[in-house]
Coordinates of C-alpha atoms and ligand atoms in Angstrom, one line a residue:
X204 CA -8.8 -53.0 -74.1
X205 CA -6.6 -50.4 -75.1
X206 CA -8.1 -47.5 -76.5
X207 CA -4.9 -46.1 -78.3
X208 CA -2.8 -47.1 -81.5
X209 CA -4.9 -49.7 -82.3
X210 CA -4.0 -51.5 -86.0
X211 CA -5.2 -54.7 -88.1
X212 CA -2.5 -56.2 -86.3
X213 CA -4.7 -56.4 -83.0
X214 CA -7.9 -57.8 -84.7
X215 CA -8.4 -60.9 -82.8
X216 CA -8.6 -64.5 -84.6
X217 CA -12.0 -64.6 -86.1
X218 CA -12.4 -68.2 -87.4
X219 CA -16.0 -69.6 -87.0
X220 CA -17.3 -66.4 -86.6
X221 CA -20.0 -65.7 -89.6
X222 CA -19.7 -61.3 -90.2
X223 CA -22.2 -59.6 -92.8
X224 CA -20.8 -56.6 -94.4
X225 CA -22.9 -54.1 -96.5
X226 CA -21.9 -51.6 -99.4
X227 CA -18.8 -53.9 -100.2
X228 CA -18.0 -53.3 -103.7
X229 CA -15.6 -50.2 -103.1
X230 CA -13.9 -48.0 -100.4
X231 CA -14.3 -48.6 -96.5
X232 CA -16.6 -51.5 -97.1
X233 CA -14.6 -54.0 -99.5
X234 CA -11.2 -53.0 -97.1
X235 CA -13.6 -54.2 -93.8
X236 CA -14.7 -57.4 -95.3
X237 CA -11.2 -58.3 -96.7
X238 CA -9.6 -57.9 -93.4
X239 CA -12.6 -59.6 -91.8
X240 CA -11.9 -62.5 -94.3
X241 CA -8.0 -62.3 -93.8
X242 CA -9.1 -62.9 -89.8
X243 CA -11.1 -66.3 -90.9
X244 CA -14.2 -65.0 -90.6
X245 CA -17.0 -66.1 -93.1
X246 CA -17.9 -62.9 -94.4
X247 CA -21.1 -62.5 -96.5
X248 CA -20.6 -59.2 -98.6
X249 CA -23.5 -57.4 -99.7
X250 CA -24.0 -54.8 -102.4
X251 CA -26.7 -53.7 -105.0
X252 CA -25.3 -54.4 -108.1
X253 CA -24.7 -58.2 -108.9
X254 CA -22.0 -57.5 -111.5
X255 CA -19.5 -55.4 -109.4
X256 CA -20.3 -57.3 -106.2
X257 CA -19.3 -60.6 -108.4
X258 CA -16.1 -58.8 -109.4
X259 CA -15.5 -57.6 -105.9
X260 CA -15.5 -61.4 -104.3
X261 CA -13.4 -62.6 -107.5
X262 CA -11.2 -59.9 -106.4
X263 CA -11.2 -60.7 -102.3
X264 CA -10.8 -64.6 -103.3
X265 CA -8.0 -63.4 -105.6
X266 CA -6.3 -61.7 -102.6
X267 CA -7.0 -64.6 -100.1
X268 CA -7.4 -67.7 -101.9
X269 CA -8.5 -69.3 -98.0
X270 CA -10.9 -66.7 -97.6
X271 CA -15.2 -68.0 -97.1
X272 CA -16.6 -65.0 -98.8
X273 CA -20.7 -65.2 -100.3
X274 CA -22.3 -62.6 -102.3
X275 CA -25.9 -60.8 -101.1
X276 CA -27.5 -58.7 -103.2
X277 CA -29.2 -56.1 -101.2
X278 CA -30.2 -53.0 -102.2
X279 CA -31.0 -50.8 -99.2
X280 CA -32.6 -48.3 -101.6
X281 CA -35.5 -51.0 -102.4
X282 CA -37.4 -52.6 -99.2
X283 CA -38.3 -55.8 -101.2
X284 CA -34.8 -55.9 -102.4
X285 CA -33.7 -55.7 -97.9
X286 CA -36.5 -58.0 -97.7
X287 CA -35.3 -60.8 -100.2
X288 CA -31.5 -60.2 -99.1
X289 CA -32.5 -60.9 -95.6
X290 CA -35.1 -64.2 -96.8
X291 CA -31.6 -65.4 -98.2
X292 CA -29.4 -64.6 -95.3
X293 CA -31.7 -67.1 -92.7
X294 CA -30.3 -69.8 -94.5
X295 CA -26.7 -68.7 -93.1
X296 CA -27.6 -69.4 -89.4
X297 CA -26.3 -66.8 -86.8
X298 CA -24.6 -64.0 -87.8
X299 CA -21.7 -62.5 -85.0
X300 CA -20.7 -59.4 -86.6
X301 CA -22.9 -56.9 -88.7
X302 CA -21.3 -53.7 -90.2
X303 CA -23.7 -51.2 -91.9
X304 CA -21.6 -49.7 -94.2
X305 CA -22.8 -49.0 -97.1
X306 CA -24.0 -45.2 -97.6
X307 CA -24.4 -42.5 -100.3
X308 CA -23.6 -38.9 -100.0
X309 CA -25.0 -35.1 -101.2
X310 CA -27.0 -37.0 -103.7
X311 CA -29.2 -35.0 -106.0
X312 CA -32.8 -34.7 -104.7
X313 CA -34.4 -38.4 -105.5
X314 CA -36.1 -41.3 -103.6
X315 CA -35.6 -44.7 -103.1
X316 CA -38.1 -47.4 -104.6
X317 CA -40.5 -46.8 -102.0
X318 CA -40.6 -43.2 -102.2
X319 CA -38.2 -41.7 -99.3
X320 CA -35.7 -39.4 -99.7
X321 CA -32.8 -41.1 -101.1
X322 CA -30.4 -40.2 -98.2
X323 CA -32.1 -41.1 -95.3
X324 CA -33.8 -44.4 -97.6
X325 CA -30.3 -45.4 -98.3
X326 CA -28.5 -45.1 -95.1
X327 CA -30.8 -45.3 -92.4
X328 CA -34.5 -46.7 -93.0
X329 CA -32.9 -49.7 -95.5
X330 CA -30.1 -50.3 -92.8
X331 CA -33.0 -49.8 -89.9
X332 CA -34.9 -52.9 -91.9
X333 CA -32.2 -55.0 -93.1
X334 CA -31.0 -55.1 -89.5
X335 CA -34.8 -55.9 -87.8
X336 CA -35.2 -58.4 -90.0
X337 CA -32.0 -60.3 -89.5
X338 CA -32.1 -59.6 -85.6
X339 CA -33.0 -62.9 -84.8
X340 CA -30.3 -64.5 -86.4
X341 CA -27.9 -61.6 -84.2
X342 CA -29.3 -62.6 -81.1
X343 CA -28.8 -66.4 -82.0
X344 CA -25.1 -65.6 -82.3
X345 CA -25.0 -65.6 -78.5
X346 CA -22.4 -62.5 -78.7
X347 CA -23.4 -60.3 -81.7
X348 CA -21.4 -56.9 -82.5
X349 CA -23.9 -54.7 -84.6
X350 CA -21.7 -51.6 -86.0
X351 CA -23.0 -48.6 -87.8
X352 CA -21.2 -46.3 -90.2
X353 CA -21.8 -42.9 -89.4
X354 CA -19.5 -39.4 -90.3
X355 CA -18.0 -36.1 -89.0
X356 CA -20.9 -34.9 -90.9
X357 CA -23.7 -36.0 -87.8
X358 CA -22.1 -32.8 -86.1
X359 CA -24.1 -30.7 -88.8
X360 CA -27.3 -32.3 -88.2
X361 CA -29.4 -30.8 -85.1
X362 CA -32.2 -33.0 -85.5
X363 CA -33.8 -35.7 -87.8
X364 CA -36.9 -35.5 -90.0
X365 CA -39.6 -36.7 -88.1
X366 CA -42.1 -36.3 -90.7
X367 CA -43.3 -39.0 -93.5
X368 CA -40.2 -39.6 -95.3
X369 CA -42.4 -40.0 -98.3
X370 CA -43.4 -36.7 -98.2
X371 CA -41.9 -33.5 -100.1
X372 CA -41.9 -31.8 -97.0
X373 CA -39.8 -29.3 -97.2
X374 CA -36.8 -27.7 -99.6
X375 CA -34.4 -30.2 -100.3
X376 CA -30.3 -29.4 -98.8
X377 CA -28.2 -32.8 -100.1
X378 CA -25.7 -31.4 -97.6
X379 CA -28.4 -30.9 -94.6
X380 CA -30.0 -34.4 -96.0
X381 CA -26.3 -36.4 -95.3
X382 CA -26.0 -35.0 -92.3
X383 CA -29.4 -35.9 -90.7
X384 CA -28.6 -39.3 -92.2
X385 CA -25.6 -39.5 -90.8
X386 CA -27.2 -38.3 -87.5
X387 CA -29.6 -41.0 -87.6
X388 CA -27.2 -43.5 -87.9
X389 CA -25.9 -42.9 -84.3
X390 CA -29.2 -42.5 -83.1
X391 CA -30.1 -45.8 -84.4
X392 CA -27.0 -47.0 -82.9
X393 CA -27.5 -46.2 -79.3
X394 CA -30.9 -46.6 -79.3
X395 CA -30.8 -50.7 -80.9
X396 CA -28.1 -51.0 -78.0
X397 CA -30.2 -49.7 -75.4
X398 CA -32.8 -51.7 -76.4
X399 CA -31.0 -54.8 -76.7
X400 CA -29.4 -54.3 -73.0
X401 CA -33.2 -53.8 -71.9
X402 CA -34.2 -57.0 -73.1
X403 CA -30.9 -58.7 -71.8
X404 CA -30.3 -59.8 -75.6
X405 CA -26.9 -60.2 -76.0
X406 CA -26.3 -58.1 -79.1
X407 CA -24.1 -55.2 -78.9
X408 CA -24.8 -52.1 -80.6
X409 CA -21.6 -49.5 -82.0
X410 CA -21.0 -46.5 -84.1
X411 CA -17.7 -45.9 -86.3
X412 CA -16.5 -43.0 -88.4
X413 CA -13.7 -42.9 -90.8
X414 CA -12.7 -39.2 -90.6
X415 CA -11.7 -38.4 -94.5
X416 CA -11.1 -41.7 -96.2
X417 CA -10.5 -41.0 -100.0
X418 CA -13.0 -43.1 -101.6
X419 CA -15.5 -43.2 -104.4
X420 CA -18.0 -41.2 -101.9
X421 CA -15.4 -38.3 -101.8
X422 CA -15.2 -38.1 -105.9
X423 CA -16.1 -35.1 -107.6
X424 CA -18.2 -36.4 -110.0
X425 CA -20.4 -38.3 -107.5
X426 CA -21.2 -35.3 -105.8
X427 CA -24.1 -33.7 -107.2
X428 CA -23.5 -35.6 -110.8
X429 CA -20.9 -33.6 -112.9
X430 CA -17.5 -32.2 -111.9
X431 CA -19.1 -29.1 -110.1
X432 CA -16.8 -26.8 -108.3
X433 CA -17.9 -27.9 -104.7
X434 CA -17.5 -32.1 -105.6
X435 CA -13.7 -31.3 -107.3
X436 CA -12.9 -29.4 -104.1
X437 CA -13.8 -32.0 -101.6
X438 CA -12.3 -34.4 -103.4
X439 CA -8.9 -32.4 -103.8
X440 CA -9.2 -31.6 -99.6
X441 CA -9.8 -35.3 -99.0
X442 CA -6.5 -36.2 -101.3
X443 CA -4.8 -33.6 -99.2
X444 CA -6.1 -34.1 -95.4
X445 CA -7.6 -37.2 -95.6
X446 CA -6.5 -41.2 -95.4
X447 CA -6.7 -43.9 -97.7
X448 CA -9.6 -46.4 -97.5
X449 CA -7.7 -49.0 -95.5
X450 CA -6.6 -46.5 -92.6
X451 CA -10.5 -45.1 -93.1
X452 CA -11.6 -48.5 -92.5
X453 CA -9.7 -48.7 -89.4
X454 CA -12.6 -47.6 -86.7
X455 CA -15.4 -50.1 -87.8
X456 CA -12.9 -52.7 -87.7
X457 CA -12.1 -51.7 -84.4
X458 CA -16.0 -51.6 -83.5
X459 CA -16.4 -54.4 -85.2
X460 CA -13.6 -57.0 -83.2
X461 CA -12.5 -55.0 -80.2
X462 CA -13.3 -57.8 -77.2
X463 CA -14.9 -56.1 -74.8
X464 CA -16.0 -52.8 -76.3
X465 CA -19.1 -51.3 -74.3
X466 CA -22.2 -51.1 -76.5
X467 CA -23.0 -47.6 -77.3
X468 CA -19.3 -46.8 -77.9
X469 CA -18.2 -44.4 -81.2
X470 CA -14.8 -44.9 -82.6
X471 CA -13.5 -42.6 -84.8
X472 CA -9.6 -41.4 -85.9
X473 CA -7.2 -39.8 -83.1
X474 CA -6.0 -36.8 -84.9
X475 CA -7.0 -33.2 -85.3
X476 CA -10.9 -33.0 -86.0
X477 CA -11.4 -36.7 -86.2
X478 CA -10.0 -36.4 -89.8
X479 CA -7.1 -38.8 -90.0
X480 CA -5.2 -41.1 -87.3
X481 CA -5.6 -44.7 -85.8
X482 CA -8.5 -45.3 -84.1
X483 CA -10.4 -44.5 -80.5
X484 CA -13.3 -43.5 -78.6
X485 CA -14.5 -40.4 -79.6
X486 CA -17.3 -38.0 -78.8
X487 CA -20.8 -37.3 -80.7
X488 CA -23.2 -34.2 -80.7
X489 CA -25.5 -34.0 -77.6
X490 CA -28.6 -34.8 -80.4
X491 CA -26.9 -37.8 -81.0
X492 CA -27.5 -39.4 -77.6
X493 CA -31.1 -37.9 -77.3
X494 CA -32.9 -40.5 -76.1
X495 CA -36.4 -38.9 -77.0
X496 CA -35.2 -37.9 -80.4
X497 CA -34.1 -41.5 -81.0
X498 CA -37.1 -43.3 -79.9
X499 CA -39.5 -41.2 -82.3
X500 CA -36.8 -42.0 -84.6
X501 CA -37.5 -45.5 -84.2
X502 CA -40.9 -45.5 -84.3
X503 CA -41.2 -43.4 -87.3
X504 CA -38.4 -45.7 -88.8
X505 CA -40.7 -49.1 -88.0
X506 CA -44.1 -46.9 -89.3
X507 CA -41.7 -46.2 -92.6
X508 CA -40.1 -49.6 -93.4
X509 CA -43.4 -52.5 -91.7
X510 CA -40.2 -53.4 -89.8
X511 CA -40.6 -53.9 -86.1
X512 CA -37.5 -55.7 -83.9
X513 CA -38.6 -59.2 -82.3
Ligands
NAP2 N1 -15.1 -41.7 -97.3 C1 -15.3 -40.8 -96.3 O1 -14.5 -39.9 -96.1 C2 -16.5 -41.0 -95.3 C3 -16.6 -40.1 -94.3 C4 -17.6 -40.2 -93.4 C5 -18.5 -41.3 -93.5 N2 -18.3 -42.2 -94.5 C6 -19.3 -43.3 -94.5 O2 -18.6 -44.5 -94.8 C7 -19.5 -45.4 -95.5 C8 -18.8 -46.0 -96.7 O3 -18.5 -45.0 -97.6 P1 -17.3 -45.1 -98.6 O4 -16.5 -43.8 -98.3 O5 -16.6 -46.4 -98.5 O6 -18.0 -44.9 -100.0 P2 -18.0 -45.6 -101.4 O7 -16.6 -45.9 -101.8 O8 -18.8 -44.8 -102.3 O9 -18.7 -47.0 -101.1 C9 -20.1 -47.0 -100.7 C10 -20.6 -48.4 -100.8 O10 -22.0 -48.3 -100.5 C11 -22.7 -49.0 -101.6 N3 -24.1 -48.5 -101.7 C12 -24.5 -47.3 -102.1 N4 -25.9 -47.3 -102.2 C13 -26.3 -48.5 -101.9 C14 -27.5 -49.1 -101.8 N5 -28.7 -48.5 -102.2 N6 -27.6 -50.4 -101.4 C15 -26.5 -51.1 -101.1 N7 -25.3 -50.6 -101.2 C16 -25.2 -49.3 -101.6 C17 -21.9 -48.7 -102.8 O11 -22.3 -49.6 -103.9 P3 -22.1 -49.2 -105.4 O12 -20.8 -49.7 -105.8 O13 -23.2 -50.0 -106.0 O14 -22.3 -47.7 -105.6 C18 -20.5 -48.9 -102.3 O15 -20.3 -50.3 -102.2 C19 -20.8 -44.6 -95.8 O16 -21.8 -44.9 -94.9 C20 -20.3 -43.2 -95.6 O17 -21.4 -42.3 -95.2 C21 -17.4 -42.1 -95.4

């Protein structure tokens, strides 16, 4: 496998393979499952809100007329919502390719249906659960690729909460909050991968980043609700240094097809800082591959969500 210049043009032929994409109704997810689709893979796309995820596969079957797309609702801010999404999803069969994408960002201090900070709710403990529960139907697959979205942003993260994430325990940072998120996404990663090669399950476990992509996570207005100084400026540096959605979506397609990639691996852009460029392996903070860190991690994570891996 080559590590370098890889493009859409090297995705492999992905007819009869069944992927499950979350968070597709915008940005790096609806670019991953409409390149997925273009492939010939079945691609179930999942998103919270039935009326833009209806417009979203109107849109994909607009683009490829060929293309098996299904909707999921799944709301990974809701546990009964993960819960239904994944009820639904057994009916599919086995599922080769999994891509947690979906994610929020610097969100104003709130909390998911079941009470945990929104952040960590959203992008790790709903992903943590949606992914337990349709584990069996990964390892049925025979050859299951499970990638996880994660950011530049893990770098500012030294540690993950470890404490009730239904608790107010401390002063809320929405910066600090993405971060530790983000930072528990890799975690997660390695940690489902080592566990899967311990068991001999063949599901393979990977991390992506997409550098700066310029997409509705980067706009000023969704940062901290209201065009505040700090969301217009980010927005304005991501227009400038940043890639568009399609060349952000580049690295979890990479994780998602590449034959061959080692479980564990984190793909992220080539160029200065990991901002922009075509894919390859890249490097994490040392927290990130704490193998302590992740295992309390995971057992706070199956304490949190009543979700515990086969
Ligand atoms: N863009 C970047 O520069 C950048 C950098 C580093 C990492 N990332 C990561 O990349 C991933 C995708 O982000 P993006 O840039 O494509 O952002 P985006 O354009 O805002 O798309 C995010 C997607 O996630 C969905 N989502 C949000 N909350 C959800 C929930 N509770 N349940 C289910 N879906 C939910 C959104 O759905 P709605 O349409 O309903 O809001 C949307 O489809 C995220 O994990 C993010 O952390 C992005």
């Amino acid at each position: 496998m080559s590590s370098t210049a890889w493009t859409v043009d090297d995705m492999p032929d992905l007819a009869g393979k069944r992927a499950l994409v979350t968070g597709v109704t915008a940005g790096l997810g609806k670019c991953t499952a409409l390149e997925l689709a273009r492939r010939g893979a079945e691609v179930v796309m999942a998103a919270r809100d039935e009326s833009r995820l209806g417009k979203t596969v109107v849109e994909v079957r607009g683009a490829l007329p060929e293309a098996q797309v299904q909707p999921l609702v799944l709301d990974l801010a809701d546990l009964s919502s993960v819960r239904r999404a994944s009820d639904e999803v057994a009916a599919y069969g086995s599922i080769d390719v999994l891509v947690n994408n979906a994610g929020v960002m610097a969100t104003p201090k709130r909390r998911t249906v079941d009470g945990f900070e929104l952040q960590l709710g959203t992008n790790h403990l709903g992903p943590f659960a949606f992914t337990g529960l349709v584990f069996p139907q990964l390892v049925a697959s025979g050859d299951a690729r499970v990638v996880t979205v994660s950011s530049i942003a893990h770098q500012l993260a030294r540690s993950v909460p470890l404490g009730d994430p239904r608790e107010p325990h401390r002063r809320y940072r929405k910066w600090g909050a993405y971060a530790e998120s983000k930072l528990a996404n890799l975690l997660f990663a390695f940690e489902l991968d080592r566990r899967a090669r311990t068991r001999g399950l063949p599901v393979v476990s990977v991390a992506a980043h997409p550098g700066y992509a310029s997409t509705d996570l980067v706009k000023g207005d969704r940062l901290g609700g209201g065009r505040r100084p700090a969301g217009t400026m980010i927005e304005a540096v991501t227009r400038l240094l940043g890639q568009s959605a399609a060349q952000g979506a580049l690295p979890q397609l990479m994780a998602a097809t590449a034959p061959g990639l080692p479980g564990g691996s984190y793909l992220g852009p080539s160029g200065p800082g990991e901002v922009r460029g075509l894919p390859v392996v890249v490097g994490t903070t040392s927290a990130a591959r704490d193998e302590e860190l992740a295992a309390k991690l995971w057992a706070l994570s199956e304490q949190a969500t009543g979700v515990h891996f086969p």
